[in-house]
Coordinates of C-alpha atoms and ligand atoms in Angstrom, one line a residue:
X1 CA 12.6 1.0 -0.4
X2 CA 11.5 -1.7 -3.0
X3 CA 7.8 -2.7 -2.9
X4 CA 7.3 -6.2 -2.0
X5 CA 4.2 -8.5 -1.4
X6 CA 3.8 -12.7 -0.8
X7 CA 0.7 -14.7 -0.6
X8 CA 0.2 -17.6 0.7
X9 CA -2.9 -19.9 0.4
X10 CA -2.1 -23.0 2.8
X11 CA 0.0 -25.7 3.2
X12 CA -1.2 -29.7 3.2
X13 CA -1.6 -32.0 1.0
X14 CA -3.0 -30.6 -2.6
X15 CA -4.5 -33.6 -5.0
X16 CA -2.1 -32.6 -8.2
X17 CA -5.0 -31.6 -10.5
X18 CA -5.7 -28.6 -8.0
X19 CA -2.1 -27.1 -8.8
X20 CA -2.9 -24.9 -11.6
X21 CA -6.2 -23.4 -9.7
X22 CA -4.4 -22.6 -6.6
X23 CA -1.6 -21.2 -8.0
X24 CA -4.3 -19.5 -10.0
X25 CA -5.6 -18.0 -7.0
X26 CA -2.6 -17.1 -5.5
X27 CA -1.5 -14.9 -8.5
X28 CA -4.9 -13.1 -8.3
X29 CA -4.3 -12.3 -4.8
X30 CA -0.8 -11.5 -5.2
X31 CA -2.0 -8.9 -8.9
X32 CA -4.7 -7.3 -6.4
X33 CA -2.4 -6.1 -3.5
X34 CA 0.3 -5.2 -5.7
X35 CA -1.7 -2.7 -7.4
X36 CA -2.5 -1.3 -4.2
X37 CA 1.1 -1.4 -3.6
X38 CA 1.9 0.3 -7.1
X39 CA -0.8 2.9 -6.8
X40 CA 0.8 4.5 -3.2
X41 CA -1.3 2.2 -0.6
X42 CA -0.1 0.7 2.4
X43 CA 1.5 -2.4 3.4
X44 CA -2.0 -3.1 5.6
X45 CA -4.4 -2.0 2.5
X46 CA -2.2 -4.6 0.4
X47 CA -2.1 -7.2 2.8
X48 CA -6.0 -6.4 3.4
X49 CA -7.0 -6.9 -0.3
X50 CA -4.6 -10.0 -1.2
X51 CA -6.3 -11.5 1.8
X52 CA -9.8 -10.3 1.0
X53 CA -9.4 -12.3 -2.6
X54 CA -8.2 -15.1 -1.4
X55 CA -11.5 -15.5 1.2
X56 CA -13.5 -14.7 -1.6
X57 CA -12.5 -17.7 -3.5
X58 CA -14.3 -20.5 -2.7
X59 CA -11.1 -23.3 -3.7
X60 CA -9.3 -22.4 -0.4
X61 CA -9.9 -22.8 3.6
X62 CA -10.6 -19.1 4.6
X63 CA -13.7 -17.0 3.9
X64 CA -16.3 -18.7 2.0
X65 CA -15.2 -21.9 1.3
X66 CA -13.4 -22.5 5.0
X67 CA -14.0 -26.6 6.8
X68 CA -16.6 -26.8 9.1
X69 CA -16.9 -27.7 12.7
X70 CA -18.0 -31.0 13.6
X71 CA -21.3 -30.1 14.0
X72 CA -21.3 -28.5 10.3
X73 CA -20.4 -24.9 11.2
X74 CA -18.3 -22.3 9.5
X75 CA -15.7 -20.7 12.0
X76 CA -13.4 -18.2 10.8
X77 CA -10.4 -16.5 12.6
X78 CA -8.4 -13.6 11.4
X79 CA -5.2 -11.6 12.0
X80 CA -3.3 -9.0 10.8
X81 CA -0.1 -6.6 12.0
X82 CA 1.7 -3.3 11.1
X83 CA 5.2 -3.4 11.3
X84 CA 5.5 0.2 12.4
X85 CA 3.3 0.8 15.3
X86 CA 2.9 -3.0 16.2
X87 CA -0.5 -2.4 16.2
X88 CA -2.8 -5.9 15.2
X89 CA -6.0 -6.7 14.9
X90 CA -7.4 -10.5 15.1
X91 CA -11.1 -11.9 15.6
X92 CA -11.8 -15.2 16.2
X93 CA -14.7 -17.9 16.2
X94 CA -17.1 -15.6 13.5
X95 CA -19.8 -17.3 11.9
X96 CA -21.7 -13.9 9.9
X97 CA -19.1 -12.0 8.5
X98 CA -17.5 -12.7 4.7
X99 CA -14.2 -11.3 5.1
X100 CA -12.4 -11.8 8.7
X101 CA -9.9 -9.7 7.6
X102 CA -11.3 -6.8 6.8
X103 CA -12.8 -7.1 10.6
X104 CA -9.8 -7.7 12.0
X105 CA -8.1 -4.4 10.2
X106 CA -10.8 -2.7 12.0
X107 CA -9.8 -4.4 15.4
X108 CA -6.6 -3.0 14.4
X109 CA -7.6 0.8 14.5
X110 CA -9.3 0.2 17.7
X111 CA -8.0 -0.4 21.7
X112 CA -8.1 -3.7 21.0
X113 CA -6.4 -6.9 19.5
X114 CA -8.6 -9.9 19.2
X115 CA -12.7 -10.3 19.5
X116 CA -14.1 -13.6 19.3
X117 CA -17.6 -14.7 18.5
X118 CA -20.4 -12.5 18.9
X119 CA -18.5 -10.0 20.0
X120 CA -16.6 -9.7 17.0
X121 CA -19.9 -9.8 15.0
X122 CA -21.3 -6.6 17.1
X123 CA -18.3 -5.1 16.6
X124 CA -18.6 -5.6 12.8
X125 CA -21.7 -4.3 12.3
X126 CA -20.6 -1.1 14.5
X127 CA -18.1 -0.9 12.3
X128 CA -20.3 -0.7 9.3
X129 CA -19.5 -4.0 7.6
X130 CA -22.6 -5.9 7.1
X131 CA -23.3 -9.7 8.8
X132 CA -24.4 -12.6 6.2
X133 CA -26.1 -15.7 6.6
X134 CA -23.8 -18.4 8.2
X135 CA -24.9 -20.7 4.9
X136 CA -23.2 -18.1 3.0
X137 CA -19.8 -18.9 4.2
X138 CA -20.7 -22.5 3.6
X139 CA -19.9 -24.0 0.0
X140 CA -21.3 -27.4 -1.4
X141 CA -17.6 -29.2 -1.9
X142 CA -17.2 -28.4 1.5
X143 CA -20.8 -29.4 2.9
X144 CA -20.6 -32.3 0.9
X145 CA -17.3 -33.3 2.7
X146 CA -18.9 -32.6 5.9
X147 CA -21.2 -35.1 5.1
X148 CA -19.4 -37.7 4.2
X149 CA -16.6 -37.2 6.6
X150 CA -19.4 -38.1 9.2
X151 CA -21.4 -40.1 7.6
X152 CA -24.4 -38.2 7.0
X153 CA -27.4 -38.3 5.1
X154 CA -28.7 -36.5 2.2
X155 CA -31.9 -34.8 4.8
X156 CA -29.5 -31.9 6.6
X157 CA -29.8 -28.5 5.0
X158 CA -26.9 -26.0 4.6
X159 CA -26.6 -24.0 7.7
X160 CA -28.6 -26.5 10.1
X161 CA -27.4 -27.2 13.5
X162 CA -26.4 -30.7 13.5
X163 CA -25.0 -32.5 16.8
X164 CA -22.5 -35.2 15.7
X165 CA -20.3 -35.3 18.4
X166 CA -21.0 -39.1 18.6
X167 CA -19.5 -39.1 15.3
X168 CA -16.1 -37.4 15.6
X169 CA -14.1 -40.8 14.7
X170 CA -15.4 -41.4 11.6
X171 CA -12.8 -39.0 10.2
X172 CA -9.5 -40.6 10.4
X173 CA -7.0 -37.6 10.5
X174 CA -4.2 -40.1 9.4
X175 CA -5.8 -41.2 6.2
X176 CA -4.0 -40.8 3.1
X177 CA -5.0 -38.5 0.3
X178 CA -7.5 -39.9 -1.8
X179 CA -9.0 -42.4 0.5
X180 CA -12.8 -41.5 1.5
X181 CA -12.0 -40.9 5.1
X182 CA -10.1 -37.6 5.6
X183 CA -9.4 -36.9 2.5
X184 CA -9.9 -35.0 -1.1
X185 CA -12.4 -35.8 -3.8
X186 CA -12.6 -34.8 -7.2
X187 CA -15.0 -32.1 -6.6
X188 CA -13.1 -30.4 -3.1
X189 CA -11.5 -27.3 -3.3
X190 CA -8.2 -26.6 -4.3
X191 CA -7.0 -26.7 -0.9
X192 CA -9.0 -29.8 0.6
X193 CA -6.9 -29.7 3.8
X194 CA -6.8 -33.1 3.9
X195 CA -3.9 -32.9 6.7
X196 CA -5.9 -30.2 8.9
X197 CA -4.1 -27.5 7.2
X198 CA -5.5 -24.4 6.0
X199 CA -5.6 -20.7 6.2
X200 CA -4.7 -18.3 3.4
X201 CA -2.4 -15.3 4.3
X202 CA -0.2 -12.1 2.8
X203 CA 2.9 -10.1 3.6
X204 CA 3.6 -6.8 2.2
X205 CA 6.4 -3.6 2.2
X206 CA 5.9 -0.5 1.0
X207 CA 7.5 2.6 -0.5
X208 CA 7.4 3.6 3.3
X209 CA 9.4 0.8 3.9
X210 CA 6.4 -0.2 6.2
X211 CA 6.0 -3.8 7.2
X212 CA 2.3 -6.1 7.3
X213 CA 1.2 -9.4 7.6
X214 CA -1.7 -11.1 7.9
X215 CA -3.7 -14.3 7.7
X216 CA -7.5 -15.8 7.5
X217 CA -8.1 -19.3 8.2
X218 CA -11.5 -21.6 8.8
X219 CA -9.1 -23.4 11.0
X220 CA -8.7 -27.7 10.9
X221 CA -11.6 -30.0 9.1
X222 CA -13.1 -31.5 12.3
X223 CA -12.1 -28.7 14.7
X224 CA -14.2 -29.0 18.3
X225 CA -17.0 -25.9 17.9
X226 CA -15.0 -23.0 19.8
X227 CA -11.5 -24.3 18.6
X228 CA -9.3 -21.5 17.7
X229 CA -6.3 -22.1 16.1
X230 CA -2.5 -20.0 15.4
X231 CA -4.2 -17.6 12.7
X232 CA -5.7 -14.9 14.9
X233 CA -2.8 -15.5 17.4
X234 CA 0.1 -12.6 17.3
X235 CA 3.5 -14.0 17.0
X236 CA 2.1 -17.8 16.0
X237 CA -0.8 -17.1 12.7
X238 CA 1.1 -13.5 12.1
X239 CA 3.8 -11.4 13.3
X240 CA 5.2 -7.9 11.2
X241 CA 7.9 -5.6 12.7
X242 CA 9.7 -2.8 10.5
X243 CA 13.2 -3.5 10.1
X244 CA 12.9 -7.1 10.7
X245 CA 9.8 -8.4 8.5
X246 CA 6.5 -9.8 8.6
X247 CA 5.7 -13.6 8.5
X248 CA 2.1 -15.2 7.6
X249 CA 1.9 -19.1 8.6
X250 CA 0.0 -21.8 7.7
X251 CA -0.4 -25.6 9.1
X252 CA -1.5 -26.5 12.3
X253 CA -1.9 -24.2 14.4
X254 CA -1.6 -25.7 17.7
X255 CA 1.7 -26.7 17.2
X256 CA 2.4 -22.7 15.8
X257 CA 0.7 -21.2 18.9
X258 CA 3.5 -23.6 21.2
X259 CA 6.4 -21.8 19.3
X260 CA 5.2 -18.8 18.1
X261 CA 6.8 -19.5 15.0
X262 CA 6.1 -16.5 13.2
X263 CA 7.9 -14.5 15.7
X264 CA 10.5 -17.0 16.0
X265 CA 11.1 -16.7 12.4
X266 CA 12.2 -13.1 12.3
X267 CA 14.0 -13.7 15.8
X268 CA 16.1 -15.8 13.1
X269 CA 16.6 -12.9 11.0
X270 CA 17.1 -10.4 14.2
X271 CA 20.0 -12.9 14.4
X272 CA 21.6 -12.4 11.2
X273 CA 19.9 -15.1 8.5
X274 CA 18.5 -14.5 5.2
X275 CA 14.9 -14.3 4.6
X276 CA 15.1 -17.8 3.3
X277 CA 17.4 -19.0 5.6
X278 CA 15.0 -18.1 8.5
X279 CA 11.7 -19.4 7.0
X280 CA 14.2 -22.7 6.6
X281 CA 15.3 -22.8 10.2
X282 CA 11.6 -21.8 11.1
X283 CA 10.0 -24.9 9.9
X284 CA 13.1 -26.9 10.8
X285 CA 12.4 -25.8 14.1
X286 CA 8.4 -26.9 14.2
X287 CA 9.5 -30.1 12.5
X288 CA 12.2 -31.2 15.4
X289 CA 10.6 -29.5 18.1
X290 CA 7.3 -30.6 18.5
X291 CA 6.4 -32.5 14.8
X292 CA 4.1 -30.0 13.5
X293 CA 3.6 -29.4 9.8
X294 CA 2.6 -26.7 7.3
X295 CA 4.3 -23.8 6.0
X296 CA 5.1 -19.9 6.4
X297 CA 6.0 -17.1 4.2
X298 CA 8.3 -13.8 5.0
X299 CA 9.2 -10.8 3.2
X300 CA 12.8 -9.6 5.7
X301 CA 12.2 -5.7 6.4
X302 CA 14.2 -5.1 2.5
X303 CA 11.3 -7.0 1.0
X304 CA 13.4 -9.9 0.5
X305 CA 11.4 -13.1 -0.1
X306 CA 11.8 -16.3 2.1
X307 CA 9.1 -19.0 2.3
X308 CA 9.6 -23.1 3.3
X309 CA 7.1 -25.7 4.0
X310 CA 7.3 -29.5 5.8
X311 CA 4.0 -30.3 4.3
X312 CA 3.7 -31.7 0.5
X313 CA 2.6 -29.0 -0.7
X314 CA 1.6 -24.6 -0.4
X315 CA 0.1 -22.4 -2.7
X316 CA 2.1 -19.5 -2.7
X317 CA 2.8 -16.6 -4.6
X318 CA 4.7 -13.3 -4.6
X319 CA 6.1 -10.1 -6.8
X320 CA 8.6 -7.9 -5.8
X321 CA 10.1 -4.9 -7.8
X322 CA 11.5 -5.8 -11.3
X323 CA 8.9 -8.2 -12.0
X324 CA 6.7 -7.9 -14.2
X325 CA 4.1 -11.1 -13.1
X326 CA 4.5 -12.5 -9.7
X327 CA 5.7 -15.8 -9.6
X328 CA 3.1 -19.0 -8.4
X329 CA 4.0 -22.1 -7.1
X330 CA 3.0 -25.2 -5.0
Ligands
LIG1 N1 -3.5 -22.7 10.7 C1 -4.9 -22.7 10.8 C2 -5.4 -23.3 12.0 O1 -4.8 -24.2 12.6 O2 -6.5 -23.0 12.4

């Protein structure tokens, strides 16, 4: 079985000088789980680590560097899935803990399949994996868009509790890129997710044959506090069965959760299309359907890649055997 591993590190609308850091980033993830991969780890331990170095860089929506809430809160959701046992493991709503996915893997190993808030934080320090501050999670770029998405002053702090419910409207989700509401600016991260987009994410095979996916998200700029989106959501964020595939998505994630398009997109390959062809007919499918954008990518259960946006733009990247670099795009 040939070893196989995407990334993916969200779909939206990217301003064009961002291109070269996120397909930067994505080749770093992709180069970490592939050495997993090429040292005899599993399709989870690759998917785990891709995902892991993509939260830890600050240029994309996941980990440190995720939106905030409208009242100026990091949020993070996670999800990931083994192909073999069907097993998953998802947390949602976490506020203290650096890397969601490596929670969620743990979620995975235990009776359960999804923890949210607090209870996902307990369960992460039961675990052994350490809480940080919330203003960790929190970079400047992104406070600084915070504050100017609603209007802010200079006097709030990093981390403080501010109510701005009253403000919600002064971000005009329809805005074009590179206008002040809703949008990028020059210092942003790569992926500003000026079109509510985000979420990173990674699919994997190994010599097993074995099948993972997963994704980590800090959900939609100007999510309502408590909002969870498609990331932590089996079947919508994430889906991975052996013999079929294993699908990460990105966009927003309402409209993912409504068709559980991940699922859906290896129901497409259950049915006899490519990898390609069903990550195609996938996004086809969200676009007629119910108009949602983003973007997913699929390895089929061979490791064959497929991946297809409706969104201007995701940072992707993946390797596969025979190659000696993977290959990065937008
Ligand atoms: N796809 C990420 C989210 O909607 O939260």
């Amino acid at each position: 079985m040939g070893l196989a591993l995407i990334v993916h590190g969200g779909a939206g609308a990217m301003a064009r000088e961002r291109y070269d850091a996120a397909r930067e980033g994505c080749r770093e993830a992709a180069v970490a789980g592939w050495r997993v991969l090429r040292a005899g780890g599993s399709a989870l331990d690759a998917v785990e680590k891709a995902i892991s170095v993509l939260e830890n860089n600050p240029g994309f929506n996941a980990g440190t560097g995720g939106v905030l809430t409208t009242d100026g809160r990091a949020q993070l959701d996670a999800g990931i899935m083994d192909g073999e046992t069907l097993d998953a493991g998802a947390i949602a709503g976490v506020e203290r803990i650096k890397n969601p996915i490596q929670v969620a893997r743990r979620v995975l190993a235990s009776p359960h399949v999804l923890l949210i808030g607090a209870g996902a934080e307990s369960f992460a320090t039961d675990s052994g994996i350490a809480l940080c501050d919330p203003s960790e999670l929190v970079t400047p770029a992104q406070y600084a868009r915070w504050q100017r998405g609603y209007g802010l002053g200079d006097d709030v702090n990093v981390g403080d509790r501010v109510d701005v419910g009253a403000g919600l409207g002064a971000i005009d989700m329809e805005a074009e890129p590179g206008t002040r509401n809703g949008a990028y600016a020059d210092d942003e991260p790569v992926h500003a997710d000026a079109h509510k987009h985000g979420t990173v994410g990674a699919v994997a095979v190994d010599a097993r044959g074995v099948v993972a996916a997963g994704a980590s998200t800090g959900g939609i700029a100007a999510k309502h506090p408590g909002r969870v989106g498609d990331t932590p959501i089996v079947g919508a964020g994430f889906y991975a069965e052996n013999g079929l595939g294993g699908v990460s998505s990105t966009g927003h994630g309402e409209d993912f959760i409504r068709l559980l398009l991940a699922r859906r997109a290896l129901d497409y390959i259950a049915a006899g299309s490519s990898a390609q062809a069903a990550a195609t007919k996938a996004m086809q499918l969200l676009s007629r359907r119910v108009g949602g954008s983003g973007g997913l990518i699929l390895l089929d259960g061979q490791g064959r890649v497929g991946y297809a946006r409706n969104s201007p733009t995701m940072a992707h990247a993946f390797i596969v055997e025979g190659m000696d670099v993977p290959f990065a795009g937008v």
